[in-house]
Each structure stands twice: as structure tokens, then as C-alpha cells.
Amino acid sequence: MRFTGALLALLASIPNALAYPSDSAWLNEHVKRYDGFPDNLADRLGTYQPPGPNDSRGPCPMFNTLANHGLINRNGKNLNSSDIKKAVPRGFGIAEDAIETALHNFEVVCEYVNGFSCGDSANDGTFILTNLTLLGEPHAFEHDHSYSRQDYRQNWFHGGITDNIYFNSSIFQDSLNAVGYKPSNPPKKATTNYQQFNEIRLRRESTQNQADFPGWFQQNIPTTLFETGFIFGATFDRDSNGTMKGSTPMVRLDWWNYWFSEESFPTNLGWVPASTEVFNQNFILSVSSAVLHASITSLPKLLPAGATATTFPGPGNLPEGDPSPTFPLFQSAPYVAPTSPGAIKTRRAALANPQASFPTLPASVSSVIASEVTAKPSLIAAAVQLAGPAPPKFNLYRQSIDTVTLKNQIAAAQSYEKLVITKITSLTSA
């Protein structure tokens, strides 16, 4: 496997990136280009099919969408990196230089979870991603305070594992609430700018900092901002020719909502792919920097330390050596989008209701205790006070950390969780 410094160099440069260009000459030059792909969007984007119960999907809406449209293996398994490289520009108009970092991380996580090399037998630098679900390994490619997913240790009183892989409408609506957007039928066209998206980001950090199990929340600004750059690139407001409207990119909220909730291309709402000449690495870095530096009108409560910082170190590579599974992955049939509203023109047939999965309580905590914790949040604070401060946070992206130290930190976090649960049990039974 190839470990490079690309991720570190790329993300570390965000604070110095300039705001996205806005001169008229630039706008006139970058009209829609299909970059050799079919002009007919139906031919280019394939046909949507919902995932089956045995298919694999992950925490990334982009790759779930590509699988649902057959641009990568529909079952979401045994994905060759070279096929991913072809599919991402075809589906979203993303230039290859913008996905190299993501592909590198995919390979690292694949080997970290599986415990063996994911390199291709051709030994030509390509690799095989076993499936999309393993990207849900906590705090690796997956991260806390997602725009549309629960955190791994959210609602911890229902059991140790929460669904951090599949789309969650309540979480996503929490993101949209930050800018006052409510999905409707038919969809309401609306846009959001850098400042508003920064408000969304901070709202999600605040919410999850309070919702996660004490000591488990992990702030990951660089990855969130990189994801934000992808969202802007995929959904910036454009005309039917793909030309950006206005002097700076604005996220179309109706497109973003459709893409994330349906895990499909919002062509029914007038969306077309961007041009790879526009949606490249520079675009992502520029937008990420602009969002990070955008001033906001009011700060959410209980933000984690450093949430409003405008500079940060870029994440490095995952630790090498002894790549064994750290956490059990959430297991369930993949998320299937609900039937689209009748007022949205769609070619889809009616689908069954999404399958819901509910984590089970650990043996040490009864449903009575869980309900007590829900009804009396002060129990959490009391239990944490009895248990003492949480151990130092682990961070899979720290280059200076070795595998032994990392595993010791994770074990300490798991022991702390058990200790807090024990204190909750004693408080509710007293």
C-alpha cells in the first residue's frame, strides 16, 4: 500500500487558500463541459435502483449514489480504485485531483479494518475496497458531527453502538434547521452561502458535543470542511448549461436535500453535473477556507474547544502496522430512500418503507435505567462527576502516535464508558 503525505499537505494548505474566484472572465470561461462523457444525462448517470438487503452502503452519500446508479458495483462490494476514479468525474464532475486524498484514505481504512492488504493483485498502485460499509469505522474516514449521520456513540444509553453509517433524517434536518430550510412538496428552491454553511457546521458540533457519550466526541474540522467543499461543488447553483449563477458558489438546498436523502442525482430538480475544470482540488480548498473564515451572527451553546478557530493542522495518515479492527461496525440492511413525493417528477417505482434498526441495550443497563437517563439528564453529569475526567482522546489521524499507544487510548476510553455506566446504574438503583 502507498502511504503518502498528500492528505497532510492538502488539508494543511486550507487556511491559506484564497476565496473562490469571482471575476467575469473566469465565469464566462467555465461553462458546462461534459469532459468526454455522454451529453445525454440518462446515458451518463445510469438508472437508479435502490440497494437490496444484502448490498453494502456506507457513510458517504456520494459513493452510495454512484452505487445506486450502477456507476460502481451496485452491490457496493469489491470496488476497484480505478473504477472509482472513472465513476466520480462521470457522476459528479469531480476532477481526479480532488479525489486522490479520499482514495488514499479508503485504502488505509480498508486495511485497518480487514487486517490485511487491500492492494490489487496487479500490483500497479490500485486497490480493492472490500465494501462501502467498512468506511463506517469510527473516527477514520467516518467522523463525528456529520451533516446527515448519527455519531457512533450517540444515544449511548441505548447501547454501545449507534448507526453512524446510514442517512438519518432527523440529523440532516438539524443541519437544515440552522438556515431555516424545511423540505416541502414540491421542493422549495433555496440557496445558502459560506456564512450560513459555517453556522450549519457549528450547530452540528454543538449538538453532537452534547449528545455523545461523555469522552467520546471527537472534533474533526479538517474532514468536515473537506466534505463541505464537495457539497458546494456538487450542488452549487447553476443553470441548465452548468454555468454557475452569481460570483461565488451557493449551495442549492433543495438539491442537497434530494441528493442526501434520496442518495440519487437531483436531475428531476434541474441539476446537472459540474465541469471537472471547475470542480477540482482548488475549488474544494478555496470553499473550505471561505466557510471556515466566514463570520456568523451568533454562536451555538456548548461548542467544543477550537470550534471557531480559523487555522488548524491538516490530518495525517492512519498509523501503520498491526491494522486490526478497533470497533465493531454497525450492522443492518442498507438505507433505502422513501418514495419520492408525488409532485416531484421521478421515474422511481414506489419503495417499501425504510428499514429501521434499533441498537439493543447492553446487559449491564436495563430499559428502566435508559428511560431514567432520558428523563433526567442530570444523571449523566452526576455519573461523570463520580467517574472522574475522561481519558485523553484518541485520534487515528495523528502521525506522531504509534499503534500501541493508540490501542491503549481506545481501551482507556472503553473502560471509562463502562465506569460511567456503572455509576449510572448505582445512581438509579439508590
Short mmCIF file of C-alpha atoms in Angstrom, two decimals, residues 57-292:
data_model
loop_
_atom_site.label_atom_id
_atom_site.label_comp_id
_atom_site.label_asym_id
_atom_site.label_seq_id
_atom_site.Cartn_x
_atom_site.Cartn_y
_atom_site.Cartn_z
CA ARG A 57 -23.59 1.05 1.58
CA GLY A 58 -21.51 3.42 3.70
CA PRO A 59 -21.47 6.81 5.39
CA CYS A 60 -20.67 8.73 2.19
CA PRO A 61 -23.72 9.87 0.15
CA MET A 62 -21.55 10.36 -2.92
CA PHE A 63 -20.43 6.73 -3.14
CA ASN A 64 -23.85 5.42 -2.18
CA THR A 65 -25.28 7.43 -5.07
CA LEU A 66 -22.71 6.06 -7.50
CA ALA A 67 -23.61 2.50 -6.44
CA ASN A 68 -27.36 3.15 -6.65
CA HIS A 69 -26.88 4.31 -10.25
CA GLY A 70 -24.56 1.46 -11.23
CA LEU A 71 -21.54 3.71 -11.89
CA ILE A 72 -19.64 1.46 -9.46
CA ASN A 73 -20.68 -2.06 -8.47
CA ARG A 74 -24.33 -1.86 -7.45
CA ASN A 75 -23.76 -4.18 -4.51
CA GLY A 76 -21.15 -1.79 -3.11
CA LYS A 77 -18.56 -4.55 -2.82
CA ASN A 78 -15.11 -5.32 -4.25
CA LEU A 79 -14.65 -1.85 -5.69
CA ASN A 80 -11.53 -1.30 -7.77
CA SER A 81 -9.98 2.11 -7.16
CA SER A 82 -9.53 2.63 -10.90
CA ASP A 83 -13.28 2.18 -11.40
CA ILE A 84 -13.97 4.71 -8.62
CA LYS A 85 -11.66 7.18 -10.34
CA LYS A 86 -13.74 6.91 -13.50
CA ALA A 87 -17.12 6.98 -11.78
CA VAL A 88 -16.68 10.09 -9.62
CA PRO A 89 -16.00 12.52 -12.53
CA ARG A 90 -18.72 10.85 -14.59
CA GLY A 91 -21.33 11.20 -11.88
CA PHE A 92 -20.47 14.47 -10.18
CA GLY A 93 -17.97 16.21 -12.46
CA ILE A 94 -15.25 15.99 -9.80
CA ALA A 95 -11.70 16.18 -11.13
CA GLU A 96 -9.37 13.31 -10.26
CA ASP A 97 -7.01 15.56 -8.31
CA ALA A 98 -9.84 16.21 -5.83
CA ILE A 99 -10.45 12.54 -5.02
CA GLU A 100 -6.88 11.26 -4.67
CA THR A 101 -6.92 12.08 -0.97
CA ALA A 102 -10.20 10.25 -0.40
CA LEU A 103 -8.98 7.21 -2.29
CA HIS A 104 -5.81 7.08 -0.24
CA ASN A 105 -7.87 7.10 2.95
CA PHE A 106 -10.17 4.40 1.60
CA GLU A 107 -7.21 2.09 1.17
CA VAL A 108 -5.89 2.86 4.65
CA VAL A 109 -9.27 2.21 6.29
CA CYS A 110 -9.78 -0.95 4.22
CA GLU A 111 -6.52 -2.39 5.52
CA TYR A 112 -7.09 -1.09 9.04
CA VAL A 113 -10.45 -2.86 9.31
CA ASN A 114 -9.62 -6.04 7.42
CA GLY A 115 -6.17 -6.55 8.89
CA PHE A 116 -4.65 -7.38 5.51
CA SER A 117 -3.53 -5.61 2.34
CA CYS A 118 -6.26 -4.39 0.02
CA GLY A 119 -3.80 -3.87 -2.84
CA ASP A 120 -4.77 -5.17 -6.26
CA SER A 121 -3.15 -8.40 -7.49
CA ALA A 122 -1.77 -6.47 -10.47
CA ASN A 123 0.40 -4.55 -8.00
CA ASP A 124 0.01 -1.43 -10.12
CA GLY A 125 -0.90 1.00 -7.36
CA THR A 126 -4.62 0.22 -7.45
CA PHE A 127 -6.53 -1.44 -4.62
CA ILE A 128 -9.80 -3.22 -3.98
CA LEU A 129 -12.15 -1.64 -1.44
CA THR A 130 -13.84 -4.65 0.16
CA ASN A 131 -17.14 -2.84 0.65
CA LEU A 132 -18.58 0.60 1.38
CA THR A 133 -19.78 -0.32 4.88
CA LEU A 134 -16.29 -0.61 6.34
CA LEU A 135 -15.86 3.13 5.73
CA GLY A 136 -18.07 3.46 8.82
CA GLU A 137 -15.11 2.58 11.05
CA PRO A 138 -15.39 5.37 13.64
CA HIS A 139 -13.02 8.32 13.52
CA ALA A 140 -11.21 7.16 10.38
CA PHE A 141 -12.92 8.15 7.11
CA GLU A 142 -16.13 8.44 9.18
CA HIS A 143 -16.20 11.34 11.62
CA ASP A 144 -18.31 12.84 14.38
CA HIS A 145 -20.70 15.79 13.87
CA SER A 146 -21.71 14.63 10.40
CA TYR A 147 -24.29 16.67 8.49
CA SER A 148 -26.51 13.62 7.97
CA ARG A 149 -25.37 10.73 10.19
CA GLN A 150 -25.52 9.97 13.89
CA ASP A 151 -22.28 9.65 15.83
CA TYR A 152 -21.02 6.20 16.78
CA ARG A 153 -21.54 6.86 20.49
CA GLN A 154 -24.69 8.95 20.21
CA ASN A 155 -27.72 7.89 22.29
CA TRP A 156 -25.25 5.78 24.21
CA PHE A 157 -27.84 4.79 26.82
CA HIS A 158 -29.50 2.59 24.16
CA GLY A 159 -26.35 0.51 23.81
CA GLY A 160 -22.75 0.87 22.77
CA ILE A 161 -23.26 1.19 19.00
CA THR A 162 -25.38 3.76 17.18
CA ASP A 163 -25.99 3.76 13.43
CA ASN A 164 -23.21 6.05 12.19
CA ILE A 165 -23.38 4.70 8.62
CA TYR A 166 -26.80 5.35 7.12
CA PHE A 167 -28.71 8.54 6.41
CA ASN A 168 -30.69 9.90 9.36
CA SER A 169 -33.46 12.36 8.51
CA SER A 170 -33.53 13.90 12.00
CA ILE A 171 -29.80 14.63 11.96
CA PHE A 172 -29.98 16.10 8.48
CA GLN A 173 -32.95 18.25 9.43
CA ASP A 174 -30.91 19.57 12.35
CA SER A 175 -28.39 20.75 9.76
CA LEU A 176 -31.09 22.37 7.64
CA ASN A 177 -32.69 24.00 10.68
CA ALA A 178 -29.57 26.11 11.11
CA VAL A 179 -30.59 28.00 7.96
CA GLY A 180 -34.34 27.66 8.38
CA TYR A 181 -34.92 25.26 5.48
CA LYS A 182 -37.83 22.82 5.62
CA PRO A 183 -38.20 20.24 2.84
CA SER A 184 -41.56 20.61 1.09
CA ASN A 185 -43.65 19.13 -1.69
CA PRO A 186 -42.91 20.39 -4.26
CA PRO A 187 -39.35 21.23 -3.18
CA LYS A 188 -38.70 24.85 -2.34
CA LYS A 189 -35.73 26.32 -4.17
CA ALA A 190 -33.30 27.99 -1.76
CA THR A 191 -29.58 28.64 -1.55
CA THR A 192 -27.08 29.04 1.26
CA ASN A 193 -23.77 30.90 1.36
CA TYR A 194 -20.42 30.49 3.16
CA GLN A 195 -21.59 32.20 6.34
CA GLN A 196 -24.75 30.11 6.61
CA PHE A 197 -22.86 26.91 5.98
CA ASN A 198 -20.44 27.79 8.74
CA GLU A 199 -23.49 28.16 11.00
CA ILE A 200 -24.61 24.67 9.95
CA ARG A 201 -21.17 23.28 10.77
CA LEU A 202 -21.07 24.86 14.22
CA ARG A 203 -24.64 23.78 15.01
CA ARG A 204 -23.73 20.17 14.29
CA GLU A 205 -20.65 20.37 16.51
CA SER A 206 -22.69 21.85 19.34
CA THR A 207 -25.47 19.27 19.04
CA GLN A 208 -23.18 16.26 18.97
CA ASN A 209 -20.88 17.58 21.68
CA GLN A 210 -23.91 17.36 23.96
CA ALA A 211 -25.46 14.16 22.56
CA ASP A 212 -22.47 11.82 22.52
CA PHE A 213 -21.28 9.61 25.33
CA PRO A 214 -19.02 11.60 27.69
CA GLY A 215 -15.43 11.46 26.50
CA TRP A 216 -16.18 10.02 23.05
CA PHE A 217 -17.00 13.09 20.96
CA GLN A 218 -14.13 13.87 18.62
CA GLN A 219 -13.96 17.16 16.75
CA ASN A 220 -12.77 16.80 13.17
CA ILE A 221 -12.81 20.17 11.46
CA PRO A 222 -10.47 19.35 8.53
CA THR A 223 -12.50 16.37 7.33
CA THR A 224 -15.79 18.26 7.78
CA LEU A 225 -14.50 21.20 5.75
CA PHE A 226 -13.20 18.94 3.01
CA GLU A 227 -16.67 17.35 2.88
CA THR A 228 -18.17 20.85 2.75
CA GLY A 229 -16.09 21.65 -0.32
CA PHE A 230 -17.52 18.56 -2.02
CA ILE A 231 -21.07 19.58 -1.13
CA PHE A 232 -20.54 23.05 -2.61
CA GLY A 233 -19.02 21.57 -5.76
CA ALA A 234 -21.77 19.02 -6.24
CA THR A 235 -24.69 21.37 -5.59
CA PHE A 236 -23.63 24.96 -6.32
CA ASP A 237 -26.47 26.84 -8.02
CA ARG A 238 -26.11 26.59 -11.82
CA ASP A 239 -28.20 26.92 -14.93
CA SER A 240 -29.15 24.11 -17.28
CA ASN A 241 -25.85 24.53 -19.09
CA GLY A 242 -23.92 24.04 -15.87
CA THR A 243 -22.82 27.67 -15.61
CA MET A 244 -22.57 28.90 -12.03
CA LYS A 245 -25.04 31.61 -11.05
CA GLY A 246 -23.58 34.62 -9.31
CA SER A 247 -19.98 35.42 -8.50
CA THR A 248 -19.48 32.83 -5.74
CA PRO A 249 -20.86 29.31 -5.34
CA MET A 250 -24.08 28.93 -3.35
CA VAL A 251 -25.40 25.53 -2.27
CA ARG A 252 -28.86 24.73 -3.63
CA LEU A 253 -30.57 23.38 -0.52
CA ASP A 254 -33.26 21.54 -2.48
CA TRP A 255 -30.55 19.75 -4.48
CA TRP A 256 -28.54 18.97 -1.35
CA ASN A 257 -31.60 17.63 0.44
CA TYR A 258 -32.61 15.46 -2.54
CA TRP A 259 -29.09 14.10 -3.04
CA PHE A 260 -28.51 13.16 0.60
CA SER A 261 -31.99 11.85 1.42
CA GLU A 262 -32.58 10.01 -1.86
CA GLU A 263 -28.93 9.07 -2.47
CA SER A 264 -29.56 9.85 -6.11
CA PHE A 265 -28.77 12.65 -8.56
CA PRO A 266 -31.31 15.50 -8.33
CA THR A 267 -31.77 15.73 -12.09
CA ASN A 268 -35.54 15.92 -11.55
CA LEU A 269 -34.95 19.33 -9.98
CA GLY A 270 -32.84 20.72 -12.81
CA TRP A 271 -29.43 19.60 -11.56
CA VAL A 272 -26.60 18.79 -13.97
CA PRO A 273 -23.05 17.65 -13.11
CA ALA A 274 -20.36 20.26 -12.69
CA SER A 275 -17.38 20.50 -15.00
CA THR A 276 -14.13 18.89 -13.89
CA GLU A 277 -12.47 22.14 -14.98
CA VAL A 278 -14.38 23.83 -12.15
CA PHE A 279 -14.88 21.15 -9.50
CA ASN A 280 -11.26 20.40 -8.70
CA GLN A 281 -8.87 20.45 -5.78
CA ASN A 282 -8.52 24.23 -5.84
CA PHE A 283 -12.30 24.63 -5.66
CA ILE A 284 -12.51 22.42 -2.55
CA LEU A 285 -9.64 24.17 -0.80
CA SER A 286 -10.96 27.63 -1.62
CA VAL A 287 -14.51 26.90 -0.49
CA SER A 288 -13.29 25.16 2.67
CA SER A 289 -11.23 28.19 3.60
CA ALA A 290 -14.07 30.61 2.83
CA VAL A 291 -16.53 28.67 5.01
CA LEU A 292 -14.06 28.42 7.88
#
